[in-house]
Amino acid sequence: MHSFTEENYLKTIYYLATRQQGEVTTNALAEMTATKAASVTDMLRKLADKQLIHYRKYQGVRLTSEGERLALKIIRRHRLWEVFLVDKLGFGWDEVHDMAEELEHIRSDELVERLDKFLEHPQFDPHGDPIPTTAGAMPQTGYRKLSEVAAGESVCVMGVLEHSPEFLQHLNRTGLTLGCSITLREINAFDKSLLVQIQPESTLFVSHDVARNLLVEGE
Amino acid sequence: MHSFTEENYLKTIYYLATRQQGEVTTNALAEMTATKAASVTDMLRKLADKQLIHYRKYQGVRLTSEGERLALKIIRRHRLWEVFLVDKLGFGWDEVHDMAEELEHIRSDELVERLDKFLEHPQFDPHGDPIPTTAGAMPQTGYRKLSEVAAGESVCVMGVLEHSPEFLQHLNRTGLTLGCSITLREINAFDKSLLVQIQPESTLFVSHDVARNLLVEGE
DNA sequence: TCTAAAATTTAGACTTGCCTAAATTTTTTG
DNA sequence: CAAAAAATTTAGGCAAGTCTAAATTTTAGA
């Protein structure tokens, strides 16, 4: 079996690999896991011994297919528990990350599959992230960032790239929650901020920082 | 905060203290936690430093009121998760112990209280054990062991003292599950085995070993 | 009650995962 | 393209929780 800590490294390597290209660096991992580079190096050697990552000294790291399988399993658990916490226990989407971070390490495949069934096989977590399948596939979505949408387009808010409580609470306050339909009225050339109309009639400014962390779906 | 391991020791000390009188011994703890006496001694010193137990070398151990408060909190979590696993996810009462053993360490009071509400404030877990209150009180039941019931009495099966999958599966097979009404027909003087009638008409023998692990309620 | 057995504690060591400081390799830049 | 900077790894150590073996204390039996 794999330790709590090993599972977190695998998940973090997966996460970083999807946002960068090439191999994941020691420093990036140290920052994400809030440890020091030397500690990361220790763990990388251990994961490489277990054939969960491809590791070449000084060159960075990449998951093996077994490592990716495990990472997706952890992510599946995390996202299913988040659905449980929000849909069944009534938590807000800004409150569930830390709890899911613990729940994702409960070791029982049967538990996960029963939870999935209990939740009626959700496809997305409360932040709009797709839930990997039992078979270990990550469903692809065609979402774009709001910051890449052209003026005049109407789109639907489908997810977020930033999961911090601060960001999510800001969205709560402005009404930019999942599923809401918006039309992009203007793009400010100076600071790239957006004038957005939320259906049916409220209008608000959205900073570029917010817009590039909001995922939206076509017209 | 307290470690996973510390929480397990507190829970185990509480458990042993309720079945024995006097102080809990090092050896008993070593056996229950599947470790060695020397390891237990180390942990007892640590728990004593944190004022969670009263500890006198060579004399055994007793929870402080703070230690007991924590132990009851862990037990409350454990039993609520067991209710969730059985009532909501459909697990059998013989399958849930190990999962609850992990879930009980998830650190969020808010989570526990929301779970309690979601489950509609259950009073007992799937084995008939009472669920401690948020305030930290262990509800008392007036249950007797089936082995202490007199011939001729009719009683209702309310709980078990032994939680091993083997024992619970044996009860499943014989039909002696929670809530079932039984009448004690005869007590065998030689081996203390019982002839029991399960309402309305099936009859079976129950060994003394089974009878002293079954909790029943009055007439 | 005195001694042997049982229970417990101490001593010293191991593993995991982390750290700091120093050494090494890679990358960047003048 | 060589020197400086940045990134990474190595070396040596620490804390938690465990272990075995040896020492100590308590208990039980003759």
PDB file of C-alpha atoms in Angstrom, chain B residues 110-195:
ATOM      1  CA  GLU B 110     -18.555  20.897  11.552  1.00  0.00           C
ATOM      2  CA  LEU B 111     -18.398  17.797   9.371  1.00  0.00           C
ATOM      3  CA  VAL B 112     -19.453  15.552  12.245  1.00  0.00           C
ATOM      4  CA  GLU B 113     -22.369  17.758  13.207  1.00  0.00           C
ATOM      5  CA  ARG B 114     -23.605  17.992   9.621  1.00  0.00           C
ATOM      6  CA  LEU B 115     -23.257  14.252   9.226  1.00  0.00           C
ATOM      7  CA  ASP B 116     -25.270  13.769  12.416  1.00  0.00           C
ATOM      8  CA  LYS B 117     -28.031  15.994  11.032  1.00  0.00           C
ATOM      9  CA  PHE B 118     -27.940  14.277   7.620  1.00  0.00           C
ATOM     10  CA  LEU B 119     -28.391  10.930   9.378  1.00  0.00           C
ATOM     11  CA  GLU B 120     -31.262  12.428  11.411  1.00  0.00           C
ATOM     12  CA  HIS B 121     -29.495  12.260  14.764  1.00  0.00           C
ATOM     13  CA  PRO B 122     -29.242   8.512  15.217  1.00  0.00           C
ATOM     14  CA  GLN B 123     -29.059   7.251  18.799  1.00  0.00           C
ATOM     15  CA  PHE B 124     -27.358   3.935  18.044  1.00  0.00           C
ATOM     16  CA  ASP B 125     -24.847   2.619  15.538  1.00  0.00           C
ATOM     17  CA  PRO B 126     -25.481  -0.484  13.389  1.00  0.00           C
ATOM     18  CA  HIS B 127     -24.218  -2.721  16.223  1.00  0.00           C
ATOM     19  CA  GLY B 128     -26.568  -1.196  18.783  1.00  0.00           C
ATOM     20  CA  ASP B 129     -23.843   0.847  20.474  1.00  0.00           C
ATOM     21  CA  PRO B 130     -25.079   4.207  21.734  1.00  0.00           C
ATOM     22  CA  ILE B 131     -23.667   7.290  20.012  1.00  0.00           C
ATOM     23  CA  PRO B 132     -22.103   9.808  22.417  1.00  0.00           C
ATOM     24  CA  THR B 133     -23.677  13.258  22.333  1.00  0.00           C
ATOM     25  CA  THR B 134     -21.940  16.367  20.999  1.00  0.00           C
ATOM     26  CA  ALA B 135     -21.601  17.446  24.604  1.00  0.00           C
ATOM     27  CA  GLY B 136     -19.558  14.328  25.288  1.00  0.00           C
ATOM     28  CA  ALA B 137     -22.029  12.160  27.207  1.00  0.00           C
ATOM     29  CA  MET B 138     -22.272   8.417  26.604  1.00  0.00           C
ATOM     30  CA  PRO B 139     -25.965   7.427  26.710  1.00  0.00           C
ATOM     31  CA  GLN B 140     -26.581   4.491  29.010  1.00  0.00           C
ATOM     32  CA  THR B 141     -28.651   1.540  27.915  1.00  0.00           C
ATOM     33  CA  GLY B 142     -30.209  -0.984  30.277  1.00  0.00           C
ATOM     34  CA  TYR B 143     -29.285  -3.934  28.072  1.00  0.00           C
ATOM     35  CA  ARG B 144     -28.449  -7.351  29.548  1.00  0.00           C
ATOM     36  CA  LYS B 145     -26.413 -10.113  28.028  1.00  0.00           C
ATOM     37  CA  LEU B 146     -28.527 -12.913  26.591  1.00  0.00           C
ATOM     38  CA  SER B 147     -26.488 -15.259  28.780  1.00  0.00           C
ATOM     39  CA  GLU B 148     -28.021 -13.630  31.846  1.00  0.00           C
ATOM     40  CA  VAL B 149     -31.637 -14.028  30.799  1.00  0.00           C
ATOM     41  CA  ALA B 150     -33.790 -16.658  32.528  1.00  0.00           C
ATOM     42  CA  ALA B 151     -35.600 -19.477  30.723  1.00  0.00           C
ATOM     43  CA  GLY B 152     -39.074 -18.459  29.651  1.00  0.00           C
ATOM     44  CA  GLU B 153     -38.300 -14.785  29.187  1.00  0.00           C
ATOM     45  CA  SER B 154     -38.972 -13.010  25.894  1.00  0.00           C
ATOM     46  CA  VAL B 155     -36.508 -10.334  24.876  1.00  0.00           C
ATOM     47  CA  CYS B 156     -35.448  -8.224  21.916  1.00  0.00           C
ATOM     48  CA  VAL B 157     -31.927  -8.324  20.450  1.00  0.00           C
ATOM     49  CA  MET B 158     -30.498  -4.796  20.789  1.00  0.00           C
ATOM     50  CA  GLY B 159     -26.723  -5.010  20.368  1.00  0.00           C
ATOM     51  CA  VAL B 160     -23.513  -6.982  20.350  1.00  0.00           C
ATOM     52  CA  LEU B 161     -20.403  -6.922  22.522  1.00  0.00           C
ATOM     53  CA  GLU B 162     -18.168  -8.584  19.958  1.00  0.00           C
ATOM     54  CA  HIS B 163     -17.686  -6.753  16.659  1.00  0.00           C
ATOM     55  CA  SER B 164     -15.596  -9.166  14.608  1.00  0.00           C
ATOM     56  CA  PRO B 165     -16.838  -9.851  11.078  1.00  0.00           C
ATOM     57  CA  GLU B 166     -16.830 -13.566  11.906  1.00  0.00           C
ATOM     58  CA  PHE B 167     -19.225 -13.129  14.814  1.00  0.00           C
ATOM     59  CA  LEU B 168     -21.511 -10.736  12.934  1.00  0.00           C
ATOM     60  CA  GLN B 169     -21.627 -13.016   9.907  1.00  0.00           C
ATOM     61  CA  HIS B 170     -22.524 -15.903  12.186  1.00  0.00           C
ATOM     62  CA  LEU B 171     -25.462 -13.848  13.472  1.00  0.00           C
ATOM     63  CA  ASN B 172     -26.497 -13.037   9.892  1.00  0.00           C
ATOM     64  CA  ARG B 173     -26.580 -16.739   9.087  1.00  0.00           C
ATOM     65  CA  THR B 174     -28.592 -17.687  12.153  1.00  0.00           C
ATOM     66  CA  GLY B 175     -31.003 -14.771  11.801  1.00  0.00           C
ATOM     67  CA  LEU B 176     -30.134 -13.238  15.169  1.00  0.00           C
ATOM     68  CA  THR B 177     -30.019  -9.672  13.887  1.00  0.00           C
ATOM     69  CA  LEU B 178     -30.788  -6.417  15.628  1.00  0.00           C
ATOM     70  CA  GLY B 179     -34.390  -5.863  16.565  1.00  0.00           C
ATOM     71  CA  CYS B 180     -35.439  -9.491  16.417  1.00  0.00           C
ATOM     72  CA  SER B 181     -37.701 -10.815  19.181  1.00  0.00           C
ATOM     73  CA  ILE B 182     -36.749 -14.069  20.828  1.00  0.00           C
ATOM     74  CA  THR B 183     -37.956 -16.302  23.627  1.00  0.00           C
ATOM     75  CA  LEU B 184     -35.539 -18.294  25.729  1.00  0.00           C
ATOM     76  CA  ARG B 185     -36.927 -21.826  25.909  1.00  0.00           C
ATOM     77  CA  GLU B 186     -34.272 -23.821  27.739  1.00  0.00           C
ATOM     78  CA  ILE B 187     -30.829 -23.464  29.244  1.00  0.00           C
ATOM     79  CA  ASN B 188     -28.566 -26.475  28.936  1.00  0.00           C
ATOM     80  CA  ALA B 189     -27.046 -27.067  32.366  1.00  0.00           C
ATOM     81  CA  PHE B 190     -23.964 -28.801  30.978  1.00  0.00           C
ATOM     82  CA  ASP B 191     -22.532 -26.231  28.519  1.00  0.00           C
ATOM     83  CA  LYS B 192     -24.864 -23.265  29.171  1.00  0.00           C
ATOM     84  CA  SER B 193     -26.032 -23.354  25.578  1.00  0.00           C
ATOM     85  CA  LEU B 194     -29.509 -22.008  24.966  1.00  0.00           C
ATOM     86  CA  LEU B 195     -32.545 -23.155  23.064  1.00  0.00           C
TER      87      LEU B 195
END
